[in-house]
Short mmCIF file of C-alpha atoms and ligand atoms in Angstrom, two decimals:
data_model
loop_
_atom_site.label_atom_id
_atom_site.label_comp_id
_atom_site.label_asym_id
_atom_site.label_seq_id
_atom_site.Cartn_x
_atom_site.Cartn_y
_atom_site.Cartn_z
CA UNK P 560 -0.17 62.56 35.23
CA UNK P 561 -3.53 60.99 34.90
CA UNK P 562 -5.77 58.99 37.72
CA UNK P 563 -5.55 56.08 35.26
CA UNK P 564 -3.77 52.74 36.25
CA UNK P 565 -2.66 50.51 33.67
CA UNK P 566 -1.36 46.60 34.90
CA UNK P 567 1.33 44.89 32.10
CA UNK P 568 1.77 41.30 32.87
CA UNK P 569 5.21 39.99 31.80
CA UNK P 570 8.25 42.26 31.24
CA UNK P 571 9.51 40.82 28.35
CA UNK P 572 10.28 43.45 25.31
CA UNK P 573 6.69 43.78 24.63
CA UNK P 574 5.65 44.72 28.50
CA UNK P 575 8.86 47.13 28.66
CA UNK P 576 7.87 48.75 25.11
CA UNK P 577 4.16 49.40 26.32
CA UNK P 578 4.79 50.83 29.74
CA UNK P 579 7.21 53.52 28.72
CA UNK P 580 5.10 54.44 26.24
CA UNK P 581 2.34 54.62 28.43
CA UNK P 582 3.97 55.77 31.31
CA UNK P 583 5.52 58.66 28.88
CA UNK P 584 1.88 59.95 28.61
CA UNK P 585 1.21 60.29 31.94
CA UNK P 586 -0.56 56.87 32.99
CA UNK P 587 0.44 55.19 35.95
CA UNK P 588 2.28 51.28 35.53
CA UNK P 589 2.64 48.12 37.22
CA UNK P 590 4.42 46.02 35.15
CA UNK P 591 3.97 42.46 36.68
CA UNK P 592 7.08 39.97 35.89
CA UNK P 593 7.28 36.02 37.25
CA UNK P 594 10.50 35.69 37.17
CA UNK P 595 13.45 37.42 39.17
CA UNK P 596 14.24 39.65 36.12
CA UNK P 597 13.48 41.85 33.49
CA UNK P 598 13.63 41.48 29.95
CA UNK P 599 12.25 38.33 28.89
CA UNK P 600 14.42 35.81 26.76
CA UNK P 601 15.82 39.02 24.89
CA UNK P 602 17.98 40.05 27.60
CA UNK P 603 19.90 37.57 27.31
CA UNK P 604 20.61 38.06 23.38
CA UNK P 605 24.15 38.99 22.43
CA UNK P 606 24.73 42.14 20.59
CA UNK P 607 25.75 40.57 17.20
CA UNK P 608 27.25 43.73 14.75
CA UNK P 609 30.17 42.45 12.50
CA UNK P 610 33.13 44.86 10.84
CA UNK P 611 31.64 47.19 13.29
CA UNK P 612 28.51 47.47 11.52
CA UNK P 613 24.71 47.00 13.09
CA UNK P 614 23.07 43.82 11.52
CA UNK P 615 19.82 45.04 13.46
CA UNK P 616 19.38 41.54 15.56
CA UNK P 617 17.34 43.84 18.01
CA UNK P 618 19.45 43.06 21.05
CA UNK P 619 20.37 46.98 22.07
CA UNK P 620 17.17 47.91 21.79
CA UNK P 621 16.05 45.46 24.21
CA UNK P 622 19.04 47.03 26.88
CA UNK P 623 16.89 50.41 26.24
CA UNK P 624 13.80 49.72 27.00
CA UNK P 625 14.56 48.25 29.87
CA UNK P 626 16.83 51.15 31.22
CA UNK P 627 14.51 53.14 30.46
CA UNK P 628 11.60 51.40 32.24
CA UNK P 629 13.51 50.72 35.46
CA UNK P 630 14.21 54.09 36.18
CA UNK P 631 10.90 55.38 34.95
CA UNK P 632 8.95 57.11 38.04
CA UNK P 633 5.38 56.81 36.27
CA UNK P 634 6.46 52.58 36.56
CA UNK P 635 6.03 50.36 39.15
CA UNK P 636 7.84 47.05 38.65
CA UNK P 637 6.77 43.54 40.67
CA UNK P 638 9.38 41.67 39.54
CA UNK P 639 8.89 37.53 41.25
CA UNK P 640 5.37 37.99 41.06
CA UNK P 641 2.20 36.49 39.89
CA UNK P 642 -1.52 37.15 39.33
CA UNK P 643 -3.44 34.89 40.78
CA UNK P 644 -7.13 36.56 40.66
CA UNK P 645 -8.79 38.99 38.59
CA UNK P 646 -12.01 40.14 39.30
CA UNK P 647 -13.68 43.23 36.96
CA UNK P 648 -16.18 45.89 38.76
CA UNK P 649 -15.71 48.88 36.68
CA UNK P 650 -12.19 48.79 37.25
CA UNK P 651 -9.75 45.49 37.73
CA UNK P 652 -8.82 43.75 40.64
CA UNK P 653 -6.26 42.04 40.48
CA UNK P 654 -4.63 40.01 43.06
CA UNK P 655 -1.00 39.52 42.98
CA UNK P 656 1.25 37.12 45.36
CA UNK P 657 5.22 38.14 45.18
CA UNK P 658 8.25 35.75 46.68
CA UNK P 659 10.65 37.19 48.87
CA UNK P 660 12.99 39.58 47.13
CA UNK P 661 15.84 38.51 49.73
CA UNK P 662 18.12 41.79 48.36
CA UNK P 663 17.23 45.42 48.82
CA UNK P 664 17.44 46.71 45.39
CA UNK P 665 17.82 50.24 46.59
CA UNK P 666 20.80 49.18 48.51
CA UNK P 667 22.27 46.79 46.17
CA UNK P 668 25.68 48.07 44.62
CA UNK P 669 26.29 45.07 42.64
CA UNK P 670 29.95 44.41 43.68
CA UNK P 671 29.71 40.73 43.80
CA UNK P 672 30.70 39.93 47.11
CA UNK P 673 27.44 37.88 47.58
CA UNK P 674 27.85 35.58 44.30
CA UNK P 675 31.81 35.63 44.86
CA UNK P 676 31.65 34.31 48.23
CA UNK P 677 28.74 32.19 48.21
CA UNK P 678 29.47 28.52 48.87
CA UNK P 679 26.34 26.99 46.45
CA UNK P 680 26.79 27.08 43.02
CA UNK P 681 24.08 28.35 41.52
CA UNK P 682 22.42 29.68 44.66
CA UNK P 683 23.51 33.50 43.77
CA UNK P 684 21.30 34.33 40.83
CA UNK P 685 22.31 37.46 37.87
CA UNK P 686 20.55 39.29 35.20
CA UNK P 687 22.08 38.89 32.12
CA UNK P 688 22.01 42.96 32.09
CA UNK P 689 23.77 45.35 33.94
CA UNK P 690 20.41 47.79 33.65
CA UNK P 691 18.70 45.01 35.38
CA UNK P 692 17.86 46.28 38.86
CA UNK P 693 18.08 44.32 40.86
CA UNK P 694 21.30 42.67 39.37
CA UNK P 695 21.59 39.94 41.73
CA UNK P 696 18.75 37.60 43.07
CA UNK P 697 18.49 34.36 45.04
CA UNK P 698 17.66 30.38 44.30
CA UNK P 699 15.75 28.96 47.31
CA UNK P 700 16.12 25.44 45.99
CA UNK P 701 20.46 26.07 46.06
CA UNK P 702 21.02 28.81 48.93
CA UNK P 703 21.88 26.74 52.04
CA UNK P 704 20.27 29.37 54.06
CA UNK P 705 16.80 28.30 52.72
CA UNK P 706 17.12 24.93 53.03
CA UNK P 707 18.43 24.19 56.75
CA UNK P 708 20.03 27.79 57.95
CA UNK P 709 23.60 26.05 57.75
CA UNK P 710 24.99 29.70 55.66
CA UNK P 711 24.55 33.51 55.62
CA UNK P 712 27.99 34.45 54.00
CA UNK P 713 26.07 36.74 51.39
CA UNK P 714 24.11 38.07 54.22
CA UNK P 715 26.83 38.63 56.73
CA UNK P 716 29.40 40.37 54.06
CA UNK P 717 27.40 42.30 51.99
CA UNK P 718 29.08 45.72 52.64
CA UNK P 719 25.27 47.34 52.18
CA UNK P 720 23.33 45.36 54.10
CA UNK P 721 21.32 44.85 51.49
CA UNK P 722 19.92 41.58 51.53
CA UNK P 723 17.48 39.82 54.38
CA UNK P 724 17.07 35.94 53.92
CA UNK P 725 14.15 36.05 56.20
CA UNK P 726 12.16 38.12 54.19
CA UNK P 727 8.61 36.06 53.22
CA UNK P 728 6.11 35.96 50.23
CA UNK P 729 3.38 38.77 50.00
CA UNK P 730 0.38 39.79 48.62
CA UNK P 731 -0.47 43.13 46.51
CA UNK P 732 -3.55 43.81 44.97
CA UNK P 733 -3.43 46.45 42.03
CA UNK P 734 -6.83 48.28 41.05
CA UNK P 735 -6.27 48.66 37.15
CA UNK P 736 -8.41 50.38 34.54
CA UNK P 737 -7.36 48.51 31.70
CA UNK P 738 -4.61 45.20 31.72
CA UNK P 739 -2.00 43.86 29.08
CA UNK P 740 -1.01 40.24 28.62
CA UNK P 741 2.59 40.46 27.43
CA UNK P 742 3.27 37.49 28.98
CA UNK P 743 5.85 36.27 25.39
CA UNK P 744 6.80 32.43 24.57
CA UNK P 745 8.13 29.38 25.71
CA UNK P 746 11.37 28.22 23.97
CA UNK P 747 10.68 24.86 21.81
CA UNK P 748 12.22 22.58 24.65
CA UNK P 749 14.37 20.01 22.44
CA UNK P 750 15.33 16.88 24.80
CA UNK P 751 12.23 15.05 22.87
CA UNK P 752 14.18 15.41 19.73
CA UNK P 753 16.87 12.90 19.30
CA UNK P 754 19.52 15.36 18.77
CA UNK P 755 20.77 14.78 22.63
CA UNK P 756 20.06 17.93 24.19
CA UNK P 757 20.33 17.61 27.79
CA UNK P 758 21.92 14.16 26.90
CA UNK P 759 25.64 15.03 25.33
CA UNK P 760 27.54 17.96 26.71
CA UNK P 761 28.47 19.33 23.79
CA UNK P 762 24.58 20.13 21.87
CA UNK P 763 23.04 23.80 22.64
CA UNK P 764 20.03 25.77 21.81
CA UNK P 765 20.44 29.02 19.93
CA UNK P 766 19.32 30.46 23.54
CA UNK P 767 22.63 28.96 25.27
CA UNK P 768 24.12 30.15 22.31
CA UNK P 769 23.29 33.36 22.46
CA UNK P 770 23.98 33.75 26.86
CA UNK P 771 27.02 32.43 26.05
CA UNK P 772 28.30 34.89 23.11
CA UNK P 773 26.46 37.66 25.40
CA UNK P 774 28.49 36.39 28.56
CA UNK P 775 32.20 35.24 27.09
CA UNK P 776 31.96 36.75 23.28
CA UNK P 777 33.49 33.91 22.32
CA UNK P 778 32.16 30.38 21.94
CA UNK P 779 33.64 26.87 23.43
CA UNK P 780 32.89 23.64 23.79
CA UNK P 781 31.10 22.89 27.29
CA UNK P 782 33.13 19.49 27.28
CA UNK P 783 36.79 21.13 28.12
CA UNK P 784 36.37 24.83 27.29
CA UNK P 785 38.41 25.24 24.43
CA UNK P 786 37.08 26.77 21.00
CA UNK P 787 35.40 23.98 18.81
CA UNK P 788 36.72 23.13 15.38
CA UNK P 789 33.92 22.53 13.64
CA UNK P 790 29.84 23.70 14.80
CA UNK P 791 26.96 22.37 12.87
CA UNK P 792 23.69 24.40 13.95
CA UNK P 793 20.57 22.32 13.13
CA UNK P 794 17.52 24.48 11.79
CA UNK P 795 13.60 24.60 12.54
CA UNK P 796 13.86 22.28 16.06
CA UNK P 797 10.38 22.57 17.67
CA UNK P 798 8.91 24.31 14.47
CA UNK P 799 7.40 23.11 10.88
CA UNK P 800 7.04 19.61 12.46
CA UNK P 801 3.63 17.74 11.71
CA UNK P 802 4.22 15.25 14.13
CA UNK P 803 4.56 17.66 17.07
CA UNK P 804 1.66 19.70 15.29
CA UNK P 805 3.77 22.84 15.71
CA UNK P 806 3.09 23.59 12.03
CA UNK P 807 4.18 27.28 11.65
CA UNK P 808 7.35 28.83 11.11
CA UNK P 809 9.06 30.49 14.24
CA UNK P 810 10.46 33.48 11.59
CA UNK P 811 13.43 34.37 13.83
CA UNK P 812 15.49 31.57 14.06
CA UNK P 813 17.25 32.03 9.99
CA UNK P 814 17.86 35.10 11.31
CA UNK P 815 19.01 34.75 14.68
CA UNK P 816 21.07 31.30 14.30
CA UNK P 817 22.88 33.10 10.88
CA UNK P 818 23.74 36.60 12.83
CA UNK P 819 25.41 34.48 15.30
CA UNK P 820 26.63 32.06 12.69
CA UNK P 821 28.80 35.43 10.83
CA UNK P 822 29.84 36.93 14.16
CA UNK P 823 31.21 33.19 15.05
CA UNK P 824 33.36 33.38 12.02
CA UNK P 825 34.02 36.72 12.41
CA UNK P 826 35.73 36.45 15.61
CA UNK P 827 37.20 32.85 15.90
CA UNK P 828 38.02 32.85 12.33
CA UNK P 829 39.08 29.21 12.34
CA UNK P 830 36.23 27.34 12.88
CA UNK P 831 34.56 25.60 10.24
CA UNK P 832 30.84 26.13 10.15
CA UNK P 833 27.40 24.00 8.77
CA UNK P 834 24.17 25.07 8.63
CA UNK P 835 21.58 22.44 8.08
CA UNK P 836 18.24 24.28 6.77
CA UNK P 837 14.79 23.28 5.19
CA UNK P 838 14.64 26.58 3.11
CA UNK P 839 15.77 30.21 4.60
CA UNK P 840 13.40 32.62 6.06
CA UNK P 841 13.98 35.67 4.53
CA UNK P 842 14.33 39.05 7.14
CA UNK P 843 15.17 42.56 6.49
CA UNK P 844 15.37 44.79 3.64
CA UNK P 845 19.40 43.80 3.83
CA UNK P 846 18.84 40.35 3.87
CA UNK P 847 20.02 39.65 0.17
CA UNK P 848 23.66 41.06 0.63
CA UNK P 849 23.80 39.59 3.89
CA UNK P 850 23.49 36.28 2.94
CA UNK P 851 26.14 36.62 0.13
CA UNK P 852 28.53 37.18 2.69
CA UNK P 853 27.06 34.36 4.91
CA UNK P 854 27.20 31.79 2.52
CA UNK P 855 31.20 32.77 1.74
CA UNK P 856 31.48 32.54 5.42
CA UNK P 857 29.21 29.44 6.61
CA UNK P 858 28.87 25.77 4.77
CA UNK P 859 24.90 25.75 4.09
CA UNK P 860 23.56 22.01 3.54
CA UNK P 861 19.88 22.00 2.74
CA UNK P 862 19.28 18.84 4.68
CA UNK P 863 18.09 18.12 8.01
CA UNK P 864 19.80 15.23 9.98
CA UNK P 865 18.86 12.31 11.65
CA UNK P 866 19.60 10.92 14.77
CA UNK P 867 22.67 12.20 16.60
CA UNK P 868 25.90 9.97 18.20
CA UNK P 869 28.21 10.76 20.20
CA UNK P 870 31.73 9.60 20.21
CA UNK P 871 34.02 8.62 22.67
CA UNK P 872 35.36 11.96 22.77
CA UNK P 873 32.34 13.71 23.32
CA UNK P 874 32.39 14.84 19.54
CA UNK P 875 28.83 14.68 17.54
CA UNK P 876 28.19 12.14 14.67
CA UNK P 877 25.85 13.47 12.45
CA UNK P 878 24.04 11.75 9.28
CA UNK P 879 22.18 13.37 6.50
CA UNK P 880 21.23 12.76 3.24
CA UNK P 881 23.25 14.70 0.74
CA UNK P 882 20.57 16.34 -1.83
CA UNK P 883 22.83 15.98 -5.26
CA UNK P 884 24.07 12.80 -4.57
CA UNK P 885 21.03 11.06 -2.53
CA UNK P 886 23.81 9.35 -0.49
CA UNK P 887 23.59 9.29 3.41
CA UNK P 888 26.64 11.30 4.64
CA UNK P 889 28.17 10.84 8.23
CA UNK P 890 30.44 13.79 9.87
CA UNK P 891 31.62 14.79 12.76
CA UNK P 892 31.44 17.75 14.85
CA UNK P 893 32.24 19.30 17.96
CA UNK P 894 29.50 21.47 18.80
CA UNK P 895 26.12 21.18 17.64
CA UNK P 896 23.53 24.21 18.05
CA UNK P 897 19.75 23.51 17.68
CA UNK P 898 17.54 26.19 16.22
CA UNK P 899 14.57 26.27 18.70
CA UNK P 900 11.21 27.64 17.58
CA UNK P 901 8.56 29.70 19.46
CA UNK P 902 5.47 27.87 21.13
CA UNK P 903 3.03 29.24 22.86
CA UNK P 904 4.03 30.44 26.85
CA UNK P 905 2.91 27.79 29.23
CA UNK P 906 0.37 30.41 31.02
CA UNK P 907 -1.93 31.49 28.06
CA UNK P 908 -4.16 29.75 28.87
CA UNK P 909 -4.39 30.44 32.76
CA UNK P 910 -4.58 33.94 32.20
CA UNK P 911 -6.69 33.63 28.84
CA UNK P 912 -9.15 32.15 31.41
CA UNK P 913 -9.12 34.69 33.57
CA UNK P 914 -9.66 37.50 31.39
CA UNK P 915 -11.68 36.25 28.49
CA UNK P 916 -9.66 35.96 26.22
CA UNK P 917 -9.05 33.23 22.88
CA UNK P 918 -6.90 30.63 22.15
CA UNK P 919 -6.20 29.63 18.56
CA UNK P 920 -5.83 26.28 18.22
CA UNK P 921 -1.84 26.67 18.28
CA UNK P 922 -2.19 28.03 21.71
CA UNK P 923 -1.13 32.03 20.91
CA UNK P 924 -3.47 34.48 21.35
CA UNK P 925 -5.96 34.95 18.31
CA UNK P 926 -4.23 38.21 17.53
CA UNK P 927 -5.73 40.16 14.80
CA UNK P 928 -9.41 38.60 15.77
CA UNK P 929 -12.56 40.58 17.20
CA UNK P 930 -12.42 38.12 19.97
CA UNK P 931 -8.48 37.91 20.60
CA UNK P 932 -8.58 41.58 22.17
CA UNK P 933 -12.00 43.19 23.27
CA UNK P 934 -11.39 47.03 23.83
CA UNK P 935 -14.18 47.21 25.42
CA UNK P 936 -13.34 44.75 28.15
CA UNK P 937 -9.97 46.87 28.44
CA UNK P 938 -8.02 43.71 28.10
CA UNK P 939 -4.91 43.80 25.59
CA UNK P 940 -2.46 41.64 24.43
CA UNK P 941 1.06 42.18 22.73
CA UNK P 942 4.05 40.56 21.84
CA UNK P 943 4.92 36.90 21.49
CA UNK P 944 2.05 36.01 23.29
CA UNK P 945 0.44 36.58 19.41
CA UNK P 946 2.48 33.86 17.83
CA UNK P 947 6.34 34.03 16.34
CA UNK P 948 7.55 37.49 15.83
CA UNK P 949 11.05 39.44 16.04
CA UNK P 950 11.93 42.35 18.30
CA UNK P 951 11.49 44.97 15.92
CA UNK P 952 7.69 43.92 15.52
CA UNK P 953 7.14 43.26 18.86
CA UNK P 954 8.19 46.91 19.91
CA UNK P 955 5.86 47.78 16.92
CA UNK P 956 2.58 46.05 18.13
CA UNK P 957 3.53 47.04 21.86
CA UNK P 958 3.42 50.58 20.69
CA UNK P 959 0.60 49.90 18.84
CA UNK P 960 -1.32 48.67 22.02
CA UNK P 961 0.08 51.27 24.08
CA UNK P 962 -1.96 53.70 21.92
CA UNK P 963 -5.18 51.78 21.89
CA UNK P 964 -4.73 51.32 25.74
CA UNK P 965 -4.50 55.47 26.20
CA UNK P 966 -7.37 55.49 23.52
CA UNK P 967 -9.49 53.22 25.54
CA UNK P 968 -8.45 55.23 29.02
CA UNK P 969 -8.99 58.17 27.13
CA UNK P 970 -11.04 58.30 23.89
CA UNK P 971 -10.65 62.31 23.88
CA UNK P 972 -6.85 62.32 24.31
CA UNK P 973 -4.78 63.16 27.14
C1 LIG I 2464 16.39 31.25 19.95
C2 LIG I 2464 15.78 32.56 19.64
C3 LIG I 2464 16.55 33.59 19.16
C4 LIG I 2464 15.98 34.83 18.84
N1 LIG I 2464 16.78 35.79 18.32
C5 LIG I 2464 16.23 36.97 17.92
C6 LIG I 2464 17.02 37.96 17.30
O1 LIG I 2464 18.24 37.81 17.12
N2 LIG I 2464 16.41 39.13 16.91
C7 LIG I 2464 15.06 39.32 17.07
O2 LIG I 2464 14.57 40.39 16.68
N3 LIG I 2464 14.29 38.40 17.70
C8 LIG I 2464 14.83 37.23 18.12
N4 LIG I 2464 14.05 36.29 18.74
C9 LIG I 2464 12.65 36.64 19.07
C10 LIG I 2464 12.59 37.42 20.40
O3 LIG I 2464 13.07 36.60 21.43
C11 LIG I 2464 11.16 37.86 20.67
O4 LIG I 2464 10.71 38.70 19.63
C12 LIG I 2464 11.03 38.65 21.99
O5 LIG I 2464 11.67 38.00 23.03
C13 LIG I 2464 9.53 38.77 22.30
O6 LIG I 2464 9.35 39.47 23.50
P1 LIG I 2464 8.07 39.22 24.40
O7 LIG I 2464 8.07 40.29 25.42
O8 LIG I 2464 6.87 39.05 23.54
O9 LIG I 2464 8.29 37.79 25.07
P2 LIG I 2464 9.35 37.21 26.11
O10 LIG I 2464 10.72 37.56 25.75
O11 LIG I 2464 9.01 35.74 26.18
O12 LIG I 2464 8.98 37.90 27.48
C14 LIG I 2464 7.80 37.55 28.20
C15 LIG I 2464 8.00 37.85 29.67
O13 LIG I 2464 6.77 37.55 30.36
C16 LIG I 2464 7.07 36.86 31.56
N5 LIG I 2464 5.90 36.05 31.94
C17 LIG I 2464 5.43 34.92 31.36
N6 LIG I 2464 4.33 34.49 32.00
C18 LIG I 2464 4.08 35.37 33.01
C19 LIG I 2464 3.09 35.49 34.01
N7 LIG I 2464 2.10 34.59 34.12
N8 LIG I 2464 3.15 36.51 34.89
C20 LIG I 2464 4.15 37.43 34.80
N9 LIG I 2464 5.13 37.38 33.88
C21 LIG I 2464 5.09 36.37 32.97
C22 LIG I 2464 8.29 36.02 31.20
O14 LIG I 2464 9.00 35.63 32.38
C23 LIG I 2464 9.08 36.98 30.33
O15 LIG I 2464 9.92 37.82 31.10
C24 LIG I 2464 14.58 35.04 19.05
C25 LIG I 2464 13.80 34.00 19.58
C26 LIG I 2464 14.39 32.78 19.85
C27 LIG I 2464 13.52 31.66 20.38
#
């Protein structure tokens, strides 16, 4: 164990990846996370292997990482919290303010009795992982507590005693030799496309898709809860679109939206499924064979529709222009799914700020660039926080800055 103290902000993949690694050679962690949980937007990504074989969508690997950094002892995790100050003498300071954690997560079982018994929907919150520790958290604009004291069922039955509604925000200020901006993406938010989302019950995002397929393993219609007949999943939303000036390619929607597309069929057989596409992105050395069996599996239209309708029965009218014919098409559908891209995460530019570092004009980091990550400033970046990139690279560049990091701390080795 070294004297050295490393600070991660965000613990998506790429913070997880970096502080085992680093806490594996003996530096010390704190692995700062805004929001109640671990994990970032991966954790939430259904496992999606089909005739019991591994189609490497990067989802397990995400569940690993993350067991192993909650039980790591080299790691500290600040899980609600944000930085709010950094200051450099020599060494960071960096100053930190947490919300109230409201349950214990030493003492927290996770039997359920809270978010079984608790009156507000939406009040109890859950990882989408069992490995996340805590499991359970709570919303202060739904828990009736919060707002006027009129409930403490979760308090008053939890067999462990384990949570305190009282609790109050604090303050914690970490002294860091060197600091890591993993701090990922923000999801391409679709309700200024006219596609309905938000609008009509029955249009997703590839993210809802995926909690749902991770949560039920199967897939229904929001409207009434039975399996659709027929999905349509709309390609590039949020990305390759001049007028929103989001010109680049996300890379992992093909990828992800097709996995799910296979396992769809593969399980609920009977639905009929379209995939509207610009061109496909390829990914993986087993791409090719992979999408033979797609395209036996899944109706692939290389058109992008228009505006979306819905019907009286909360179906979805969609028109397109058929490419052979040049003839505008109208069908119908039950559930549509809208391929959102990767933009930049809303506090790049807060934190870029704060440490120094630059923006390309997209809003990622400038990866790659002498300015985007100055070694000798001890500030890093990894992860999404680059620009687009799949699990399996950002668990490669994480690595990657794990071992400049321990360079940096160390240039003679540890
Ligand atoms: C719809 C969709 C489907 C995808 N499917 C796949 C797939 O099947 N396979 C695949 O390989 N890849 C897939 N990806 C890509 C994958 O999600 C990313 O590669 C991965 O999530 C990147 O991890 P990250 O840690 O860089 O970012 P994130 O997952 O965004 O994690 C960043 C973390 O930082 C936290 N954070 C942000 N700001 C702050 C702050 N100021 N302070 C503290 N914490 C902060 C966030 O809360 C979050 O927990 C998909 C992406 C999308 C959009």
């Amino acid at each position: 164990m070294t004297d050295k103290n490393v600070l991660i902000i965000g613990g998506g993949v790429a913070g997880l990846c970096a502080s085992v690694e680093l806490a594996n050679l003996g530096i010390h962690v704190e692995l700062v996370e805004k929001s109640d949980f671990l994990g970032g937007h991966a954790i939430g990504y259904a496992c999606k292997a089909t005739r019991n074989t591994c189609v490497k969508c990067g989802a397990c690997m995400v569940e690993e990482k993350l067991k192993n950094a909650v039980s790591h002892p080299n790691i500290k995790i600040l899980i609600g919290s944000q930085v709010q100050k950094i200051s450099k003498n020599g060494r960071f300071t960096v100053n930190i303010h947490q919300k109230p954690q409201y349950i214990d997560s030493q003492k927290c079982n996770q039997c359920a009795i809270c978010s079984d018994r608790c009156p507000s929907d939406g009040a109890i919150l859950n990882g989408f992982s069992k490995n996340n520790i805590p499991f359970y958290g709570i919303n202060p604009e739904k828990c009736l507590y919060l707002k006027d004291t009129s409930c403490h069922i979760c308090r008053d039955e939890c067999p462990e005693k384990a949570i305190n509604l009282d609790e109050k925000d604090s303050k914690y200020v970490s002294q860091a030799d060197a600091v890591l901006v993993a701090t990922g993406f923000q999801p391409f938010s679709p309700v200024d496309k006219p596609y309905g989302y938000g609008l009509f019950k029955n249009v997703l995002s590839t993210l809802d898709l995926e909690r749902m397929l991770k949560q039920t393993a199967r897939v229904k219609t929001p409207s009434d809860n039975k399996p659709p007949e027929r999905i349509a999943f709309i390609q590039c939303v949020g990305s390759r679109d001049s007028k929103l000036n989001h010109l680049w390619c996300s890379k992992v929607c093909c990828g992800s939206a097709l996995r799910m597309a296979r396992l769809i069929k593969e399980r609920q057989p009977d639905i009929d499924i379209s995939f509207f596409y610009i061109d496909v992105q390829t990914f993986g050395k087993d791409f090719e064979q992979f999408y033979k069996d797609v395209q036996e599996a899944v109706r692939m239209i290389r058109a992008i529709p228009g505006d979306i309708y819905e019907t009286d029965s909360q179906k979805l009218k969609i028109n397109f222009l058929d490419n052979s014919t040049h003839e505008t098409l109208e069908e119908i559908f039950d559930l549509l799914v809208l391929s959102i891209g990767i933009t930049p995460c809303k506090d790049s530019r807060e934190l870029a700020g704060m440490l120094d570092l630059k923006l390309a004009d997209s809003g990622f980091v400038s990866a790659g660039t002498e300015e985007a990550s100055d070694f000798e400033n001890g500030v890093f970046t990894a992860g999404t926080v680059e620009g687009p990139m799949n699990i399996p690279e950002t668990m490669a560049g994480a690595g990657r800055a794990a071992w400049d990091i321990a360079k940096y701390l160390k240039p003679n080795g540890f």
